[in-house]
Each structure stands twice: as C-alpha cells, then as structure tokens.
Amino acid sequence: MQTMLPTPTPGGIYSELVRRQRAELQDAYMKGVRRLRWDAARLAAERERRLRELLVHAAEHSPFWRERLAGHDLANFTEADLPSLPILTKTEMMTEFDRILTVPGLTRARISEHISSLDGDRYIDDEYRAIVSSGYAGTEAYHVYGWDSFITFVMQGSRWTGRRGEDPAAVLAQCFSCSARHESGAFYAFSSFEGGGPTSHCFDATLPLGAMVDRLNNIRPGVEALQGWPSLIWELAQEARLGRLTIKPTWVSVAGELCTEPVREAVRSAWGIEASEFWGCSEGTYAFPCGVGEGMHVADDLVILEPADADGNVVPYGQPAARMLLTNLFNPVQPLIRYDLTDAVTMTDEPCPCGCAHRRILSVNGRIDGVFKYDGGAVVPRADLEQTVVATPGVVNFFIDQNHGGVDVSVVTDGSTDLQQLRTELSDVLGRHGGPSTDVDVRAVDSIKRLSRGKTRQFDTEAV
Ligand SMILES: [Zn+2]
C-alpha cells in the first residue's frame, strides 16, 4: 500500500490562501445572513435542490455512495425520500472513509498523518482542511472540508452574531480548544488571522484553572463576552463569586456539553445574566438561539436534520428524539447522508416569534449513545443512566463508569445533591434493565478530568 505523506502548506502560501478565503467569506456571510430571512417554502426548495446535487455528486465520485444509492432516482429525490436510505454510523464512516470521500488521494491514512502533524491551521493541497472530533464516547472521527465548504461552515458559525442579544464588537474570550486539530481551534486561527475583526482570545480548556483566571483577568481591553464548555463556565463562575476572577462579561455562551441548571444558576449569580446556549458539531452544523423564541434555530438552508428514535425511525417534531440524522448539503468532499449524530434532542417546526423560518432544536437532552453490557446478558442504555444523573438537583457535571456489579459515578455538585437518593435511583435504572446493582458507587468530586481537547469525559467506555 502506498502511503502518501501530507503536504503542509508553506507559511507564505498559507497567508495568501487565508487572505483569499477570508475575502470570499465576506461575500458568503452576506448571502448567509439574507437566508436567515427566507420563508419555509424557499428553504425547503433550497434543501431539495442541494440534496439532489449532493446525491448525484456522491454517486458519481464515491464508490461507497454509488453502491448505497443504486436504484434510487437521484435527480428527482426529495427530502421525504430520505428514510428510504440507511443510516450512516460514525464507525461505518471511519471504516469506509476512503470509499466515501469524493476526492482521489484524500485517504484516511493521509488525513490521519496530516492531523497528527498539525502545529497550527494548515491546508492540504492548498485547498482542504481536516479536523478531528472525539465526541463524548471517545471515538475519533475525521472531517474534511473543501475550500467552499469550509467558508460555508465558518459563515454558519458567525451569521447569528449580533442577532442573539450580544454586542458583535465585544472583546471575546473563548475557552474550548485552541488546537487546529479541532473545529474551534481551526476556526479561531482562520478567523483571527491578521486581526481585522473584533478582538478575540483563545484559551485552551485544559489550562489549569488558576492560570486561566490570571490570564482572563489580565486581558486589556477587558473581556466582555465569554464562551466555553458549561462545566468550565461553572468553574469560572465560582472563581468570580470568590472574587478571584474579576472580568465582568455581559454575554456568556455555552456549548459542547449538557448545560445543567446549576451552571445556569452559577452564571446568574456570578454575573447577573442568563447563559446563552448554542449547539454545534464538527460534522458541519450549528444551531443558535435567536433570543426571542425558545430553543436554537438550525441551519435549514445548509443541512437536513431528522430527529429519530433509538431504532432510527423518524420521530415527529415536538417529541423527544434519541438521536439526529444529519445530511450535510454543503460538503461534497465528504458526503454525510443520514449520518448518525448521537445527540438526543427535541425539534420543532412551529413558527418562531422572531420571524425566522429556520426550524429549531427546543432542547438538547443528552449526547450519549450505546449501552453497558453485564455478565448474564443484561444491557443497560447509557442514556437512561445519564438522564437520571442529569435530572438530579444540584448536579453540575458527572462521570459514569461501568463496573462488575453496577456503576461508578462521580459528580460535581453545588453542594445540594442528595447522593444517597441518586444511588437509589441508579440502582432502580439498573434493576429495570435486569442489570446488577450490588455495586453502585456515587461520590462527589471537585472536578471531572478533561479530554485532551478540554471537553469533560462523561462516560468512560468506547461507543458500542
Ligand atoms: Zn427565533
């Protein structure tokens, strides 16, 4: 097998490319903002047009999709026909990676080498970018974007700026990941190249808390908008209440983990404002709150999100779904069609009082897929355990591990959690599924260890 070495872009060329791509982003941004005002019929027509183009392109250029789409009338395919196609799982996507991508030479081996050698934002072949997502369950997946699709992805992340109630010119500190291997770091490097936009600072969420507090305190002009994982924002809010963190943000935004009620309460208590939640994924989409109606608007012009149950059947709007199936309509390089996002959400197509016709995710209820399997054959859905922990008053963050006789659960709490009650409820969940409950250990801890990219680990084992 031939191994192709990555060809990182030389620095000088990188600068030229970024300047050109950022100039194109300006145009894409204006068009993207206008599409936020499109009515539902126009959005549906746009999705259908893009869907047909994507399917035809995928069948022409990807051996995997050629097989999977065989026998379907792609030129006349509609959104309503999507359930006739199978779900694409993350494991299948990574296994079939080379046959799914539509660009010859962009192989999993090459992408892997490129990502592992990254020391900053870099192109592959002066055109493509690759990022990695780890997800809650720790299974890595690669996502490759071409020139136009990367612009569209960045545009999608910025076109709601200023429409959610925040000041678009505010000095921003974002505390996710600064590594260009991850979406947040790649976006930051690209968007802040040679300045020009609002002042923005990136903090890696793996920084020790004390160091992060020091650095946040010393930013001049002072931080006005703060973004990060909810568990980290909770820790920063504690630091603010103790007088150690002295910034006075007027906008706090969280994403990437479940945002629990104690996190919201801590933000209120520390800074007197409501935390704003958004949702996004490395597979290419974001959902943002409009600040008027409930929930977060999805990018109805760029992706199709189908709420589905545990078995993959589409769930009507308004009902809680166990997962979402993503069809990315703007990335022909790596066609993701009915890709399994293991986010449990409730979606709605009810009109929003803000007037925007893009549908909404009303709530993100969980992000966990898979099961714990025990001797004797018992199978316990991890989502049931997670829901029990998250519903417990006072729980800020948590970590669930399987053991021989039940589960080991660590929780970060605001001090009000009844650990004995939680232990009883977890035993009940295990018992309902025929699992063992002889060893259900629940303990309070100060913090949960973070993954290298900073997101905390809420479950231990790999996705099943
Ligand atoms: Zn709205």
Tab-separated table of C-alpha atoms and ligand atoms in Angstrom:
chain	number	residue	atom	x	y	z
A	1	MET	CA	0.000	0.000	0.000
A	2	GLN	CA	1.311	3.389	-0.939
A	3	THR	CA	1.466	5.887	1.891
A	4	MET	CA	1.188	9.469	0.745
A	5	LEU	CA	2.834	11.951	3.029
A	6	PRO	CA	0.874	15.051	3.968
A	7	THR	CA	1.881	18.211	2.192
A	8	PRO	CA	1.540	21.003	4.718
A	9	THR	CA	1.176	24.377	3.105
A	10	PRO	CA	4.301	26.549	3.391
A	11	GLY	CA	3.787	29.625	5.565
A	12	GLY	CA	3.886	32.197	2.758
A	13	ILE	CA	1.361	30.363	0.665
A	14	TYR	CA	-0.791	29.819	3.742
A	15	SER	CA	-1.048	33.591	4.258
A	16	GLU	CA	-2.102	34.163	0.669
A	17	LEU	CA	-4.672	31.400	0.802
A	18	VAL	CA	-6.186	32.566	4.072
A	19	ARG	CA	-6.454	36.145	2.795
A	20	ARG	CA	-8.218	34.963	-0.328
A	21	GLN	CA	-10.517	32.635	1.577
A	22	ARG	CA	-11.392	35.309	4.112
A	23	ALA	CA	-12.260	37.716	1.331
A	24	GLU	CA	-14.669	35.122	-0.051
A	25	LEU	CA	-16.102	34.645	3.428
A	26	GLN	CA	-17.311	38.268	3.397
A	27	ASP	CA	-19.489	37.587	0.386
A	28	ALA	CA	-20.689	34.238	1.766
A	29	TYR	CA	-21.556	35.935	5.037
A	30	MET	CA	-23.847	38.498	3.425
A	31	LYS	CA	-25.630	35.793	1.440
A	32	GLY	CA	-25.882	33.567	4.510
A	33	VAL	CA	-27.379	36.327	6.619
A	34	ARG	CA	-30.014	37.005	3.954
A	35	ARG	CA	-31.027	33.340	4.019
A	36	LEU	CA	-31.939	33.695	7.704
A	37	ARG	CA	-34.950	35.675	6.433
A	38	TRP	CA	-36.126	33.156	3.847
A	39	ASP	CA	-39.565	31.652	4.360
A	40	ALA	CA	-40.112	27.921	4.951
A	41	ALA	CA	-41.069	27.151	1.329
A	42	ARG	CA	-37.942	28.808	-0.049
A	43	LEU	CA	-35.767	26.969	2.464
A	44	ALA	CA	-37.394	23.647	1.535
A	45	ALA	CA	-36.799	24.304	-2.172
A	46	GLU	CA	-33.154	25.153	-1.458
A	47	ARG	CA	-32.693	21.939	0.534
A	48	GLU	CA	-34.223	19.855	-2.239
A	49	ARG	CA	-32.012	21.445	-4.894
A	50	ARG	CA	-28.880	20.934	-2.789
A	51	LEU	CA	-29.888	17.397	-1.809
A	52	ARG	CA	-30.255	16.277	-5.421
A	53	GLU	CA	-26.909	17.862	-6.331
A	54	LEU	CA	-25.223	16.161	-3.390
A	55	LEU	CA	-26.646	12.721	-4.160
A	56	VAL	CA	-25.740	12.907	-7.848
A	57	HIS	CA	-22.215	14.100	-6.992
A	58	ALA	CA	-21.759	11.403	-4.327
A	59	ALA	CA	-22.931	8.638	-6.648
A	60	GLU	CA	-20.566	9.847	-9.380
A	61	HIS	CA	-17.452	10.266	-7.254
A	62	SER	CA	-17.719	7.927	-4.246
A	63	PRO	CA	-17.699	4.121	-4.633
A	64	PHE	CA	-19.455	3.777	-1.280
A	65	TRP	CA	-22.315	6.082	-2.211
A	66	ARG	CA	-22.563	4.671	-5.724
A	67	GLU	CA	-23.422	1.312	-4.155
A	68	ARG	CA	-25.678	2.681	-1.473
A	69	LEU	CA	-27.624	4.993	-3.752
A	70	ALA	CA	-28.027	2.483	-6.596
A	71	GLY	CA	-31.626	2.095	-7.729
A	72	HIS	CA	-32.759	5.472	-6.368
A	73	ASP	CA	-33.993	8.216	-8.675
A	74	LEU	CA	-31.440	10.799	-7.546
A	75	ALA	CA	-32.444	13.582	-9.941
A	76	ASN	CA	-35.974	13.571	-8.512
A	77	PHE	CA	-35.117	12.661	-4.920
A	78	THR	CA	-36.949	14.593	-2.200
A	79	GLU	CA	-36.402	15.149	1.493
A	80	ALA	CA	-39.344	12.834	2.173
A	81	ASP	CA	-37.428	10.028	0.422
A	82	LEU	CA	-34.517	10.181	2.874
A	83	PRO	CA	-35.885	7.454	5.196
A	84	SER	CA	-35.526	5.037	2.255
A	85	LEU	CA	-31.743	5.279	2.752
A	86	PRO	CA	-29.883	3.536	5.584
A	87	ILE	CA	-28.253	5.432	8.450
A	88	LEU	CA	-24.511	6.101	8.183
A	89	THR	CA	-22.872	5.427	11.555
A	90	LYS	CA	-19.643	7.004	12.745
A	91	THR	CA	-17.937	3.599	12.809
A	92	GLU	CA	-19.055	2.883	9.241
A	93	MET	CA	-17.954	6.337	8.099
A	94	MET	CA	-14.458	5.816	9.519
A	95	THR	CA	-14.193	2.218	8.223
A	96	GLU	CA	-15.336	3.193	4.727
A	97	PHE	CA	-13.549	6.555	4.813
A	98	ASP	CA	-11.513	6.153	1.614
A	99	ARG	CA	-14.528	4.971	-0.378
A	100	ILE	CA	-16.779	7.729	0.960
A	101	LEU	CA	-14.574	10.723	0.121
A	102	THR	CA	-15.021	12.041	-3.407
A	103	VAL	CA	-11.504	13.422	-3.962
A	104	PRO	CA	-8.873	10.941	-5.187
A	105	GLY	CA	-5.834	10.900	-2.896
A	106	LEU	CA	-7.642	12.160	0.190
A	107	THR	CA	-7.333	8.953	2.165
A	108	ARG	CA	-7.803	8.186	5.828
A	109	ALA	CA	-4.062	7.440	6.162
A	110	ARG	CA	-3.169	10.786	4.662
A	111	ILE	CA	-5.714	12.724	6.719
A	112	SER	CA	-4.515	10.975	9.859
A	113	GLU	CA	-0.885	11.934	9.151
A	114	HIS	CA	-1.901	15.496	8.395
A	115	ILE	CA	-3.914	15.864	11.602
A	116	SER	CA	-1.219	14.320	13.793
A	117	SER	CA	1.430	16.644	12.321
A	118	LEU	CA	-0.610	19.845	12.720
A	119	ASP	CA	1.049	22.595	14.719
A	120	GLY	CA	-1.395	25.251	13.548
A	121	ASP	CA	-4.015	25.867	10.904
A	122	ARG	CA	-2.850	24.270	7.623
A	123	TYR	CA	-4.291	23.349	4.247
A	124	ILE	CA	-3.943	20.035	2.476
A	125	ASP	CA	-3.139	20.547	-1.228
A	126	ASP	CA	-3.763	24.294	-0.732
A	127	GLU	CA	-7.487	23.620	-0.579
A	128	TYR	CA	-8.729	21.215	2.080
A	129	ARG	CA	-8.854	21.270	5.852
A	130	ALA	CA	-9.225	18.305	8.165
A	131	ILE	CA	-10.403	18.308	11.760
A	132	VAL	CA	-10.986	15.565	14.275
A	133	SER	CA	-13.871	15.084	16.670
A	134	SER	CA	-13.650	12.898	19.724
A	135	GLY	CA	-17.233	13.022	20.898
A	136	TYR	CA	-18.439	12.046	24.317
A	137	ALA	CA	-17.680	8.379	23.940
A	138	GLY	CA	-14.102	8.955	22.829
A	139	THR	CA	-14.256	7.512	19.316
A	140	GLU	CA	-12.347	9.744	16.912
A	141	ALA	CA	-13.775	10.745	13.563
A	142	TYR	CA	-12.184	12.808	10.770
A	143	HIS	CA	-13.992	15.570	8.932
A	144	VAL	CA	-12.609	17.023	5.707
A	145	TYR	CA	-13.774	20.304	4.210
A	146	GLY	CA	-13.003	21.755	0.805
A	147	TRP	CA	-12.457	25.422	0.017
A	148	ASP	CA	-16.094	26.464	-0.321
A	149	SER	CA	-17.468	24.146	2.329
A	150	PHE	CA	-15.040	25.477	4.945
A	151	ILE	CA	-16.145	29.033	4.114
A	152	THR	CA	-19.780	27.946	4.468
A	153	PHE	CA	-19.070	26.237	7.795
A	154	VAL	CA	-17.366	29.345	9.227
A	155	MET	CA	-20.128	31.582	7.853
A	156	GLN	CA	-22.705	29.370	9.513
A	157	GLY	CA	-20.939	29.848	12.842
A	158	SER	CA	-20.817	33.629	12.558
A	159	ARG	CA	-24.010	34.706	10.793
A	160	TRP	CA	-26.034	34.754	14.024
A	161	THR	CA	-23.556	37.099	15.706
A	162	GLY	CA	-25.326	40.173	16.923
A	163	ARG	CA	-28.759	38.601	16.492
A	164	ARG	CA	-28.742	36.841	19.859
A	165	GLY	CA	-28.535	39.923	22.031
A	166	GLU	CA	-24.768	40.251	22.290
A	167	ASP	CA	-22.584	43.115	21.096
A	168	PRO	CA	-20.866	41.926	17.879
A	169	ALA	CA	-17.829	44.085	18.667
A	170	ALA	CA	-17.388	42.742	22.225
A	171	VAL	CA	-13.938	41.541	23.310
A	172	LEU	CA	-14.360	37.776	23.272
A	173	ALA	CA	-12.639	35.018	25.250
A	174	GLN	CA	-13.414	31.516	24.084
A	175	CYS	CA	-12.484	28.580	26.276
A	176	PHE	CA	-12.845	25.462	24.145
A	177	SER	CA	-9.848	24.066	22.290
A	178	CYS	CA	-7.153	26.151	20.619
A	179	SER	CA	-5.713	23.214	18.700
A	180	ALA	CA	-6.201	23.466	14.938
A	181	ARG	CA	-6.981	19.729	15.025
A	182	HIS	CA	-10.401	20.705	16.358
A	183	GLU	CA	-13.139	22.812	14.866
A	184	SER	CA	-12.955	25.588	17.471
A	185	GLY	CA	-9.162	25.963	17.132
A	186	ALA	CA	-9.184	25.823	13.317
A	187	PHE	CA	-11.963	28.418	13.190
A	188	TYR	CA	-10.141	30.634	15.656
A	189	ALA	CA	-6.855	30.503	13.712
A	190	PHE	CA	-8.625	31.228	10.434
A	191	SER	CA	-10.924	33.948	11.762
A	192	SER	CA	-8.313	35.823	13.810
A	193	PHE	CA	-5.548	35.707	11.161
A	194	GLU	CA	-4.022	39.224	10.913
A	195	GLY	CA	-6.872	40.597	13.023
A	196	GLY	CA	-9.475	42.778	11.401
A	197	GLY	CA	-12.486	41.506	13.337
A	198	PRO	CA	-13.481	42.009	16.971
A	199	THR	CA	-10.721	41.283	19.498
A	200	SER	CA	-10.812	37.642	20.341
A	201	HIS	CA	-8.747	35.451	22.678
A	202	CYS	CA	-8.488	31.680	22.737
A	203	PHE	CA	-7.868	29.701	25.915
A	204	ASP	CA	-7.346	26.001	25.888
A	205	ALA	CA	-9.800	24.472	28.319
A	206	THR	CA	-7.054	22.144	29.551
A	207	LEU	CA	-5.196	25.114	31.117
A	208	PRO	CA	-5.099	24.873	34.922
A	209	LEU	CA	-7.978	26.907	36.296
A	210	GLY	CA	-5.729	29.325	38.208
A	211	ALA	CA	-3.689	30.118	35.106
A	212	MET	CA	-6.826	30.673	33.064
A	213	VAL	CA	-8.245	33.034	35.698
A	214	ASP	CA	-4.980	35.021	35.760
A	215	ARG	CA	-4.871	35.349	32.017
A	216	LEU	CA	-8.535	36.313	31.740
A	217	ASN	CA	-8.033	38.968	34.420
A	218	ASN	CA	-5.079	40.469	32.547
A	219	ILE	CA	-6.668	40.875	29.121
A	220	ARG	CA	-6.844	44.567	28.059
A	221	PRO	CA	-9.294	45.805	26.991
A	222	GLY	CA	-11.293	43.647	29.339
A	223	VAL	CA	-13.262	40.577	28.327
A	224	GLU	CA	-16.907	41.365	27.552
A	225	ALA	CA	-18.074	38.071	26.083
A	226	LEU	CA	-17.166	34.641	27.399
A	227	GLN	CA	-17.711	31.306	25.655
A	228	GLY	CA	-16.898	27.792	26.807
A	229	TRP	CA	-17.976	24.341	27.852
A	230	PRO	CA	-20.659	24.580	30.556
A	231	SER	CA	-18.610	22.725	33.195
A	232	LEU	CA	-15.721	25.142	32.672
A	233	ILE	CA	-18.004	28.188	32.726
A	234	TRP	CA	-19.367	26.851	36.032
A	235	GLU	CA	-15.841	26.699	37.465
A	236	LEU	CA	-15.113	30.238	36.225
A	237	ALA	CA	-18.378	31.476	37.768
A	238	GLN	CA	-17.275	30.019	41.124
A	239	GLU	CA	-13.971	31.883	40.752
A	240	ALA	CA	-15.900	35.087	40.052
A	241	ARG	CA	-18.095	34.621	43.122
A	242	LEU	CA	-14.972	34.119	45.220
A	243	GLY	CA	-13.556	37.365	43.853
A	244	ARG	CA	-10.623	35.730	42.075
A	245	LEU	CA	-11.956	36.153	38.525
A	246	THR	CA	-12.571	39.858	38.035
A	247	ILE	CA	-13.826	40.095	34.431
A	248	LYS	CA	-17.364	41.413	34.014
A	249	PRO	CA	-18.795	39.656	30.962
A	250	THR	CA	-22.093	40.954	29.628
A	251	TRP	CA	-22.557	37.856	27.471
A	252	VAL	CA	-21.865	34.236	28.412
A	253	SER	CA	-22.383	31.496	25.885
A	254	VAL	CA	-22.044	27.726	26.387
A	255	ALA	CA	-21.915	24.712	24.083
A	256	GLY	CA	-20.454	21.245	23.720
A	257	GLU	CA	-21.786	19.539	26.846
A	258	LEU	CA	-25.149	19.348	28.548
A	259	CYS	CA	-25.857	22.667	30.231
A	260	THR	CA	-27.260	21.804	33.646
A	261	GLU	CA	-29.417	24.064	35.828
A	262	PRO	CA	-26.590	24.654	38.372
A	263	VAL	CA	-24.459	26.032	35.519
A	264	ARG	CA	-27.234	28.472	34.579
A	265	GLU	CA	-27.695	29.445	38.222
A	266	ALA	CA	-23.943	29.995	38.705
A	267	VAL	CA	-23.826	32.349	35.683
A	268	ARG	CA	-26.814	34.313	37.046
A	269	SER	CA	-25.276	34.517	40.457
A	270	ALA	CA	-21.775	35.499	39.283
A	271	TRP	CA	-22.608	37.975	36.529
A	272	GLY	CA	-26.348	38.652	36.723
A	273	ILE	CA	-27.055	37.384	33.198
A	274	GLU	CA	-28.625	34.333	31.563
A	275	ALA	CA	-26.258	31.855	29.907
A	276	SER	CA	-26.909	31.592	26.169
A	277	GLU	CA	-26.626	28.068	24.805
A	278	PHE	CA	-25.749	27.092	21.250
A	279	TRP	CA	-25.191	23.707	19.664
A	280	GLY	CA	-22.730	22.591	17.053
A	281	CYS	CA	-20.811	19.653	15.706
A	282	SER	CA	-17.676	19.037	13.662
A	283	GLU	CA	-19.845	17.317	11.037
A	284	GLY	CA	-20.703	20.769	9.797
A	285	THR	CA	-23.566	22.476	11.522
A	286	TYR	CA	-24.627	24.862	14.245
A	287	ALA	CA	-27.872	25.873	15.906
A	288	PHE	CA	-28.223	29.265	17.573
A	289	PRO	CA	-30.751	30.907	19.873
A	290	CYS	CA	-32.488	33.981	18.450
A	291	GLY	CA	-33.088	35.474	21.873
A	292	VAL	CA	-36.847	35.715	21.189
A	293	GLY	CA	-38.364	32.237	20.797
A	294	GLU	CA	-37.470	29.092	22.686
A	295	GLY	CA	-34.577	26.896	21.586
A	296	MET	CA	-31.999	27.225	18.796
A	297	HIS	CA	-32.501	27.713	15.063
A	298	VAL	CA	-30.852	25.071	12.877
A	299	ALA	CA	-29.254	25.914	9.518
A	300	ASP	CA	-32.252	24.882	7.447
A	301	ASP	CA	-30.655	26.055	4.206
A	302	LEU	CA	-27.464	24.025	4.623
A	303	VAL	CA	-28.297	20.762	6.370
A	304	ILE	CA	-31.179	18.372	6.918
A	305	LEU	CA	-31.609	17.156	10.481
A	306	GLU	CA	-34.017	14.265	11.014
A	307	PRO	CA	-34.983	13.585	14.636
A	308	ALA	CA	-35.094	9.804	15.097
A	309	ASP	CA	-35.709	7.197	17.770
A	310	ALA	CA	-33.223	4.639	19.087
A	311	ASP	CA	-34.016	2.313	16.176
A	312	GLY	CA	-33.513	5.062	13.607
A	313	ASN	CA	-37.184	5.730	12.808
A	314	VAL	CA	-38.037	9.373	12.237
A	315	VAL	CA	-39.780	10.994	15.218
A	316	PRO	CA	-42.417	13.722	14.719
A	317	TYR	CA	-41.459	17.287	15.601
A	318	GLY	CA	-42.269	18.174	19.177
A	319	GLN	CA	-41.420	14.740	20.538
A	320	PRO	CA	-38.110	13.889	22.212
A	321	ALA	CA	-35.754	12.051	19.849
A	322	ALA	CA	-32.942	9.700	20.837
A	323	ARG	CA	-30.657	10.830	18.010
A	324	MET	CA	-30.451	13.094	14.971
A	325	LEU	CA	-29.592	12.104	11.427
A	326	LEU	CA	-27.548	14.747	9.632
A	327	THR	CA	-27.393	15.248	5.891
A	328	ASN	CA	-24.758	17.875	5.172
A	329	LEU	CA	-25.833	19.664	1.993
A	330	PHE	CA	-22.721	21.819	1.519
A	331	ASN	CA	-19.753	19.469	1.774
A	332	PRO	CA	-19.419	17.382	-1.412
A	333	VAL	CA	-15.871	16.322	-0.411
A	334	GLN	CA	-17.115	14.008	2.335
A	335	PRO	CA	-20.790	13.303	1.735
A	336	LEU	CA	-22.574	12.675	5.025
A	337	ILE	CA	-26.076	11.469	4.249
A	338	ARG	CA	-28.236	10.422	7.218
A	339	TYR	CA	-25.151	10.487	9.448
A	340	ASP	CA	-25.888	9.358	12.974
A	341	LEU	CA	-25.384	12.146	15.494
A	342	THR	CA	-25.957	10.601	18.879
A	343	ASP	CA	-27.481	13.778	20.273
A	344	ALA	CA	-30.860	13.320	21.916
A	345	VAL	CA	-32.912	16.427	21.106
A	346	THR	CA	-36.416	17.739	20.733
A	347	MET	CA	-37.021	19.633	17.481
A	348	THR	CA	-39.916	21.799	16.337
A	349	ASP	CA	-41.161	23.241	13.059
A	350	GLU	CA	-43.569	25.610	14.826
A	351	PRO	CA	-43.129	29.237	13.689
A	352	CYS	CA	-40.774	31.197	15.929
A	353	PRO	CA	-41.972	34.585	17.225
A	354	CYS	CA	-38.729	36.119	15.918
A	355	GLY	CA	-39.949	35.552	12.348
A	356	CYS	CA	-37.032	33.320	11.288
A	357	ALA	CA	-38.392	30.258	9.468
A	358	HIS	CA	-35.405	28.006	10.193
A	359	ARG	CA	-36.604	25.116	12.377
A	360	ARG	CA	-35.475	24.822	15.960
A	361	ILE	CA	-33.899	22.437	18.420
A	362	LEU	CA	-36.000	23.105	21.518
A	363	SER	CA	-33.708	21.236	23.888
A	364	VAL	CA	-30.609	19.060	23.908
A	365	ASN	CA	-31.453	16.255	26.297
A	366	GLY	CA	-28.353	14.126	26.087
A	367	ARG	CA	-25.450	13.136	23.911
A	368	ILE	CA	-24.875	9.558	24.802
A	369	ASP	CA	-25.342	6.527	22.674
A	370	GLY	CA	-24.691	2.894	23.418
A	371	VAL	CA	-25.121	0.548	26.324
A	372	PHE	CA	-23.376	-1.048	29.273
A	373	LYS	CA	-23.334	-4.850	28.926
A	374	TYR	CA	-23.132	-7.062	32.001
A	375	ASP	CA	-22.370	-10.729	32.672
A	376	GLY	CA	-25.569	-12.695	32.292
A	377	GLY	CA	-26.646	-10.660	29.265
A	378	ALA	CA	-28.167	-7.557	30.843
A	379	VAL	CA	-27.980	-4.488	28.594
A	380	VAL	CA	-28.463	-1.052	30.159
A	381	PRO	CA	-28.838	2.031	27.897
A	382	ARG	CA	-26.318	4.632	28.946
A	383	ALA	CA	-28.823	7.386	28.147
A	384	ASP	CA	-31.081	6.133	30.965
A	385	LEU	CA	-28.238	6.397	33.468
A	386	GLU	CA	-27.274	9.812	32.139
A	387	GLN	CA	-30.823	11.146	32.306
A	388	THR	CA	-31.064	10.037	35.930
A	389	VAL	CA	-27.839	11.823	36.873
A	390	VAL	CA	-28.667	14.997	34.942
A	391	ALA	CA	-32.176	15.177	36.457
A	392	THR	CA	-30.762	15.094	39.991
A	393	PRO	CA	-30.904	18.515	41.663
A	394	GLY	CA	-27.518	20.167	42.178
A	395	VAL	CA	-25.516	18.106	39.665
A	396	VAL	CA	-23.156	20.309	37.643
A	397	ASN	CA	-21.134	17.675	35.810
A	398	PHE	CA	-20.625	13.941	36.066
A	399	PHE	CA	-18.661	10.884	35.007
A	400	ILE	CA	-20.180	7.414	34.690
A	401	ASP	CA	-18.068	4.256	34.551
A	402	GLN	CA	-19.209	0.663	34.382
A	403	ASN	CA	-18.043	-1.824	36.999
A	404	HIS	CA	-18.717	-5.521	37.504
A	405	GLY	CA	-21.642	-5.056	39.867
A	406	GLY	CA	-23.153	-1.788	38.583
A	407	VAL	CA	-21.678	1.671	38.021
A	408	ASP	CA	-19.140	4.089	39.498
A	409	VAL	CA	-20.455	7.625	39.283
A	410	SER	CA	-18.525	10.789	40.099
A	411	VAL	CA	-20.484	14.019	40.328
A	412	VAL	CA	-19.501	17.645	40.676
A	413	THR	CA	-22.279	19.271	42.679
A	414	ASP	CA	-23.238	22.667	44.009
A	415	GLY	CA	-23.498	21.063	47.447
A	416	SER	CA	-27.237	20.383	47.381
A	417	THR	CA	-27.214	16.932	45.753
A	418	ASP	CA	-28.664	14.001	47.697
A	419	LEU	CA	-26.070	11.342	46.812
A	420	GLN	CA	-27.960	8.547	48.578
A	421	GLN	CA	-31.098	9.318	46.589
A	422	LEU	CA	-29.110	9.310	43.347
A	423	ARG	CA	-27.596	5.934	44.305
A	424	THR	CA	-31.087	4.515	44.847
A	425	GLU	CA	-32.358	5.863	41.537
A	426	LEU	CA	-29.372	4.480	39.603
A	427	SER	CA	-29.934	1.070	41.234
A	428	ASP	CA	-33.551	1.257	40.064
A	429	VAL	CA	-32.452	2.019	36.475
A	430	LEU	CA	-30.038	-0.926	36.502
A	431	GLY	CA	-32.720	-3.155	38.017
A	432	ARG	CA	-35.316	-2.163	35.407
A	433	HIS	CA	-32.994	-3.463	32.678
A	434	GLY	CA	-32.026	-6.609	34.597
A	435	GLY	CA	-28.536	-5.258	35.354
A	436	PRO	CA	-26.635	-5.792	38.615
A	437	SER	CA	-26.902	-3.201	41.376
A	438	THR	CA	-24.678	-4.735	44.039
A	439	ASP	CA	-22.001	-2.114	43.459
A	440	VAL	CA	-23.469	1.317	42.742
A	441	ASP	CA	-20.942	3.855	43.889
A	442	VAL	CA	-21.753	7.574	43.837
A	443	ARG	CA	-19.192	10.079	45.044
A	444	ALA	CA	-18.825	13.842	44.979
A	445	VAL	CA	-15.624	15.162	43.390
A	446	ASP	CA	-14.195	18.641	42.791
A	447	SER	CA	-13.818	18.272	39.041
A	448	ILE	CA	-14.003	15.740	36.233
A	449	LYS	CA	-10.856	15.038	34.224
A	450	ARG	CA	-10.994	16.658	30.815
A	451	LEU	CA	-10.177	15.090	27.482
A	452	SER	CA	-7.125	16.475	25.682
A	453	ARG	CA	-9.406	18.875	23.826
A	454	GLY	CA	-10.882	20.010	27.111
A	455	LYS	CA	-14.329	18.521	26.955
A	456	THR	CA	-15.020	16.568	30.112
A	457	ARG	CA	-15.478	12.860	29.948
A	458	GLN	CA	-18.999	11.967	30.953
A	459	PHE	CA	-18.631	8.280	30.059
A	460	ASP	CA	-15.595	6.013	30.095
A	461	THR	CA	-16.006	3.257	27.568
A	462	GLU	CA	-15.938	3.444	23.788
A	463	ALA	CA	-19.192	3.764	21.864
A	464	VAL	CA	-20.760	0.358	21.422
B	1	ZN	ZN	-36.427	32.605	16.622
